[in-house]
Each structure stands twice: as structure tokens, then as C-alpha cells.
């Protein structure tokens, strides 16, 4: 049986991998963690003290508890010195094939979840909101492939996307126009998935990721 500390670390690890948590992200309140983990408040507080001592979180009186950059490096996965160019190389190798597989074997429940993520991204008019839904969308597509080993590989890739160097570059190159363009490309991917079109899903994913790569790395 997991201790409260282990459960809390697992919660942070899951958030880092699915893109909902990154360096500087604010954690839920102690009360929310009590409900989420079904644990006594005292146990939650002691677990937070351990995580703070380990450098995983930092607490500011009156402001809340925040994830540190060191927390990302402690998640099993990508090396801390992984570059954005390396991330995009692996994404272009992996994700188009993942999308093709998802088009073949994804369930209606998978497609519904993917659609929710697409809608969330379309409704987000700020950088943080769009990036969070973007990460969730790509992970939902990977989950729709129903391959545990592939999912482990994808989560390693997602830990790289949580590294500070990636977030800094994404923020610097993000504009409302580009986010709208990415949403349109996401929509084309999802349409191909709904049509059960593996070739189309693969091609649309590759086109989208190549566009992201060009914008991030300055290639035209």
C-alpha cells in the first residue's frame, strides 16, 4: 500500500507527464489534496514537508505551494539536458505512427476524450491554458493506441516537454495567431481519427509537428 508521500509523488509525476504540471505550477490546496488522496490533513502536511526538503516543491506563505524545476528532473524519463531539437526529432519519429495506430484501434470513448481536449484547446485564449490542453490532446491520442510500452515511451517524451528549456522556447515563439493555426491542425488530426483514416491521421500529425518544429527552431 502506498504511503501518502508516495501517492503525492505519483500525483505530481502524473501531472508532469500529462502536461498539466510544470516548473512553477501551483499545487492544489492542502484541503483539496486531503480529498484527492483520501488522507488526513496531518499526513498531507508531513508529505509536503518531505517534498519541500527534497526540493520538489517550494511553499510561499499566503501564496501557495509550487512545483520546482528540480521536480521535473526527478521524474524518471528524459535527461535534463534534452534540447528542443532532440524533442522535435523524436516527436516526428514517434507521433505520426502513434496517430495512425490510434485511428485503427481507438475506441469511441478514446475519441470522446480526444474531442474534449480539442475543445479545451480551442476555448483557451492564453498561452498556459492552450499548452496544457495541447499536451493533454497529444497524450490522449497516444492512449488511444492502447499499447502500454508505447505509452511509457510517450510519457518519457512528455517529461522532456516539461523541461524549462522547452517551456521557455514555446512561450517565446507563441502568438495568438500560431495557437489558432495549431488548433486548426489539431482539428484536422482529430477529423482523420474520427474517420478511421490511419494514413490521413499520420499525414496530418506529421504536417502539424513539422510546422511546430519550424516555428520553434526557426527553420523555413
CSV table of C-alpha atoms in Angstrom, one decimal:
chain,number,residue,atom,x,y,z
A,1,UNK,CA,0.0,0.0,0.0
A,2,UNK,CA,1.3,3.4,-0.9
A,3,UNK,CA,2.2,5.9,1.7
A,4,UNK,CA,0.7,9.4,1.5
A,5,UNK,CA,4.1,10.7,0.4
A,6,UNK,CA,4.3,8.1,-2.4
A,7,UNK,CA,0.8,8.9,-3.5
A,8,UNK,CA,1.6,12.6,-3.6
A,9,UNK,CA,4.8,12.0,-5.6
A,10,UNK,CA,2.8,9.8,-8.0
A,11,UNK,CA,0.2,12.6,-8.4
A,12,UNK,CA,2.9,15.1,-9.3
A,13,UNK,CA,4.6,12.7,-11.6
A,14,UNK,CA,1.3,12.1,-13.5
A,15,UNK,CA,0.8,15.8,-13.8
A,16,UNK,CA,4.3,16.4,-15.1
A,17,UNK,CA,3.8,13.6,-17.7
A,18,UNK,CA,0.4,14.7,-19.0
A,19,UNK,CA,1.5,18.3,-19.2
A,20,UNK,CA,-0.9,19.7,-16.6
A,21,UNK,CA,2.0,20.4,-14.2
A,22,UNK,CA,5.4,22.0,-15.0
A,23,UNK,CA,8.0,24.1,-13.3
A,24,UNK,CA,6.3,26.9,-11.3
A,25,UNK,CA,2.8,25.3,-11.4
A,26,UNK,CA,0.7,25.8,-8.4
A,27,UNK,CA,-0.3,22.7,-6.5
A,28,UNK,CA,-3.8,22.1,-5.1
A,29,UNK,CA,-4.5,23.4,-1.6
A,30,UNK,CA,-4.0,21.1,1.4
A,31,UNK,CA,-7.8,20.7,1.7
A,32,UNK,CA,-8.0,19.6,-2.0
A,33,UNK,CA,-5.2,17.1,-1.5
A,34,UNK,CA,-6.9,15.7,1.5
A,35,UNK,CA,-10.0,15.0,-0.7
A,36,UNK,CA,-8.0,13.9,-3.7
A,37,UNK,CA,-5.8,11.4,-1.8
A,38,UNK,CA,-8.3,10.5,0.9
A,39,UNK,CA,-5.7,11.1,3.6
A,40,UNK,CA,-5.6,13.0,6.9
A,41,UNK,CA,-4.5,16.6,6.7
A,42,UNK,CA,-1.6,15.9,9.1
A,43,UNK,CA,-0.3,13.2,6.8
A,44,UNK,CA,-0.6,15.5,3.8
A,45,UNK,CA,1.3,18.2,5.6
A,46,UNK,CA,4.1,15.9,6.6
A,47,UNK,CA,4.4,14.6,3.0
A,48,UNK,CA,4.6,18.2,1.7
A,49,UNK,CA,7.4,18.9,4.2
A,50,UNK,CA,9.4,15.9,2.9
A,51,UNK,CA,8.9,17.1,-0.7
A,52,UNK,CA,9.9,20.6,0.2
A,53,UNK,CA,13.1,19.3,1.9
A,54,UNK,CA,13.8,17.2,-1.2
A,55,UNK,CA,13.5,20.3,-3.4
A,56,UNK,CA,10.5,19.0,-5.3
A,57,UNK,CA,8.2,21.9,-4.2
A,58,UNK,CA,8.5,25.3,-2.7
A,59,UNK,CA,6.0,26.9,-0.4
A,60,UNK,CA,5.3,30.6,-0.1
A,61,UNK,CA,3.2,31.8,2.8
A,62,UNK,CA,0.0,33.4,1.6
A,63,UNK,CA,0.6,32.4,-2.0
A,64,UNK,CA,0.6,28.6,-2.1
A,65,UNK,CA,2.8,25.6,-3.0
A,66,UNK,CA,4.6,25.4,-6.3
A,67,UNK,CA,6.4,22.8,-8.3
A,68,UNK,CA,10.2,23.4,-8.8
A,69,UNK,CA,12.3,22.9,-11.9
A,70,UNK,CA,14.2,20.2,-10.0
A,71,UNK,CA,10.9,18.2,-9.7
A,72,UNK,CA,10.9,17.7,-13.5
A,73,UNK,CA,14.5,16.3,-13.4
A,74,UNK,CA,13.5,13.9,-10.7
A,75,UNK,CA,10.8,12.3,-12.8
A,76,UNK,CA,12.1,9.1,-14.5
A,77,UNK,CA,12.3,10.0,-18.1
A,78,UNK,CA,14.1,12.4,-20.4
A,79,UNK,CA,17.6,13.7,-19.5
A,80,UNK,CA,17.6,17.2,-18.1
A,81,UNK,CA,19.8,18.5,-20.9
A,82,UNK,CA,17.5,17.3,-23.7
A,83,UNK,CA,17.3,20.0,-26.3
A,84,UNK,CA,14.2,21.2,-28.2
A,85,UNK,CA,15.7,20.0,-31.4
A,86,UNK,CA,16.0,16.5,-29.9
A,87,UNK,CA,12.5,16.6,-28.6
A,88,UNK,CA,11.1,17.5,-32.1
A,89,UNK,CA,13.2,14.8,-33.8
A,90,UNK,CA,11.7,12.1,-31.5
A,91,UNK,CA,8.2,13.6,-31.8
A,92,UNK,CA,8.4,13.5,-35.6
A,93,UNK,CA,9.6,9.9,-35.5
A,94,UNK,CA,7.0,8.7,-33.0
A,95,UNK,CA,3.8,10.6,-33.0
A,96,UNK,CA,2.7,10.3,-36.7
A,97,UNK,CA,2.8,6.5,-36.3
A,98,UNK,CA,1.0,6.7,-33.0
A,99,UNK,CA,-1.8,8.7,-34.6
A,100,UNK,CA,-2.1,6.1,-37.4
A,101,UNK,CA,-2.4,3.3,-34.8
A,102,UNK,CA,-4.9,5.3,-32.8
A,103,UNK,CA,-7.1,5.7,-35.9
A,104,UNK,CA,-7.2,1.9,-36.3
A,105,UNK,CA,-7.7,0.8,-32.7
A,106,UNK,CA,-9.1,3.8,-30.7
A,107,UNK,CA,-12.5,3.3,-29.1
A,108,UNK,CA,-15.4,5.8,-29.1
A,109,UNK,CA,-14.5,6.7,-25.5
A,110,UNK,CA,-11.0,7.5,-26.7
A,111,UNK,CA,-12.4,9.7,-29.4
A,112,UNK,CA,-14.7,11.4,-27.0
A,113,UNK,CA,-11.7,12.2,-24.7
A,114,UNK,CA,-9.7,13.5,-27.6
A,115,UNK,CA,-12.6,15.7,-28.6
A,116,UNK,CA,-12.8,17.1,-25.1
A,117,UNK,CA,-9.1,18.0,-25.3
A,118,UNK,CA,-9.5,19.6,-28.7
A,119,UNK,CA,-12.4,21.7,-27.5
A,120,UNK,CA,-10.5,22.8,-24.4
A,121,UNK,CA,-7.6,24.0,-26.5
A,122,UNK,CA,-10.0,25.8,-28.9
A,123,UNK,CA,-11.6,27.6,-25.9
A,124,UNK,CA,-8.2,28.7,-24.4
A,125,UNK,CA,-7.1,32.2,-25.3
A,126,UNK,CA,-4.0,32.3,-23.2
A,127,UNK,CA,-0.6,30.5,-23.5
A,128,UNK,CA,-0.8,28.4,-20.3
A,129,UNK,CA,-4.3,27.1,-21.0
A,130,UNK,CA,-3.6,26.2,-24.6
A,131,UNK,CA,-0.3,24.5,-23.8
A,132,UNK,CA,-2.0,22.4,-21.1
A,133,UNK,CA,-4.7,21.2,-23.4
A,134,UNK,CA,-2.2,20.7,-26.2
A,135,UNK,CA,-0.2,18.3,-24.0
A,136,UNK,CA,-3.4,16.5,-22.9
A,137,UNK,CA,-4.6,16.2,-26.5
A,138,UNK,CA,-1.4,14.5,-27.7
A,139,UNK,CA,-1.3,12.2,-24.7
A,140,UNK,CA,-5.0,11.3,-25.3
A,141,UNK,CA,-4.1,10.3,-28.9
A,142,UNK,CA,-1.2,8.2,-27.6
A,143,UNK,CA,-3.5,6.5,-25.0
A,144,UNK,CA,-6.0,5.7,-27.9
A,145,UNK,CA,-3.3,3.4,-29.4
A,146,UNK,CA,-3.8,1.0,-26.5
A,147,UNK,CA,-0.1,-0.1,-26.2
A,148,UNK,CA,1.4,0.1,-22.7
A,149,UNK,CA,5.0,0.0,-23.9
A,150,UNK,CA,4.3,2.8,-26.4
A,151,UNK,CA,2.6,4.8,-23.6
A,152,UNK,CA,5.7,4.5,-21.4
A,153,UNK,CA,7.8,5.8,-24.3
A,154,UNK,CA,5.4,8.7,-24.9
A,155,UNK,CA,5.5,9.7,-21.2
A,156,UNK,CA,9.3,9.9,-21.3
A,157,UNK,CA,8.8,12.2,-24.3
A,158,UNK,CA,6.3,14.3,-22.3
A,159,UNK,CA,8.7,14.7,-19.4
A,160,UNK,CA,11.0,16.3,-21.9
A,161,UNK,CA,8.2,18.7,-22.8
A,162,UNK,CA,8.1,19.8,-19.2
A,163,UNK,CA,11.7,20.8,-19.1
A,164,UNK,CA,12.3,24.5,-18.6
A,165,UNK,CA,14.2,25.0,-21.9
A,166,UNK,CA,11.2,23.7,-23.8
A,167,UNK,CA,8.7,25.8,-22.0
A,168,UNK,CA,10.8,29.0,-22.4
A,169,UNK,CA,11.1,28.4,-26.1
A,170,UNK,CA,7.4,27.7,-26.6
A,171,UNK,CA,6.4,30.8,-24.7
A,172,UNK,CA,8.8,33.0,-26.7
A,173,UNK,CA,7.6,31.7,-30.0
A,174,UNK,CA,3.9,31.5,-29.2
A,175,UNK,CA,1.4,34.0,-30.6
A,176,UNK,CA,-2.4,34.0,-30.7
A,177,UNK,CA,-2.2,33.5,-34.5
A,178,UNK,CA,0.0,30.5,-34.1
A,179,UNK,CA,-2.2,29.0,-31.4
A,180,UNK,CA,-5.2,29.3,-33.8
A,181,UNK,CA,-3.2,27.7,-36.5
A,182,UNK,CA,-2.2,24.8,-34.2
A,183,UNK,CA,-5.8,24.4,-33.2
A,184,UNK,CA,-6.8,24.1,-36.9
A,185,UNK,CA,-4.1,21.5,-37.4
A,186,UNK,CA,-5.3,19.6,-34.3
A,187,UNK,CA,-8.8,19.6,-35.7
A,188,UNK,CA,-7.5,18.1,-39.0
A,189,UNK,CA,-5.8,15.3,-37.0
A,190,UNK,CA,-8.9,14.6,-34.9
A,191,UNK,CA,-11.1,14.6,-38.0
A,192,UNK,CA,-8.9,11.9,-39.5
A,193,UNK,CA,-9.1,9.9,-36.3
A,194,UNK,CA,-12.9,10.1,-36.3
A,195,UNK,CA,-12.9,9.0,-40.0
A,196,UNK,CA,-10.8,5.9,-39.0
A,197,UNK,CA,-8.2,7.1,-41.6
A,198,UNK,CA,-4.7,5.9,-40.5
A,199,UNK,CA,-2.9,7.4,-43.4
A,200,UNK,CA,-4.7,10.7,-43.0
A,201,UNK,CA,-4.0,10.8,-39.2
A,202,UNK,CA,-0.4,10.1,-39.8
A,203,UNK,CA,0.0,12.8,-42.5
A,204,UNK,CA,-1.9,15.4,-40.5
A,205,UNK,CA,0.2,14.7,-37.4
A,206,UNK,CA,3.4,14.9,-39.3
A,207,UNK,CA,2.4,18.2,-41.0
A,208,UNK,CA,1.4,19.7,-37.6
A,209,UNK,CA,4.7,18.7,-35.9
A,210,UNK,CA,6.8,19.9,-38.8
A,211,UNK,CA,5.1,23.2,-38.5
A,212,UNK,CA,5.7,23.3,-34.7
A,213,UNK,CA,9.3,22.4,-35.3
A,214,UNK,CA,9.8,25.1,-37.9
A,215,UNK,CA,8.3,27.8,-35.6
A,216,UNK,CA,10.3,26.7,-32.6
A,217,UNK,CA,13.7,26.2,-34.3
A,218,UNK,CA,13.4,28.9,-36.9
A,219,UNK,CA,13.5,26.7,-40.0
A,220,UNK,CA,11.5,27.5,-43.1
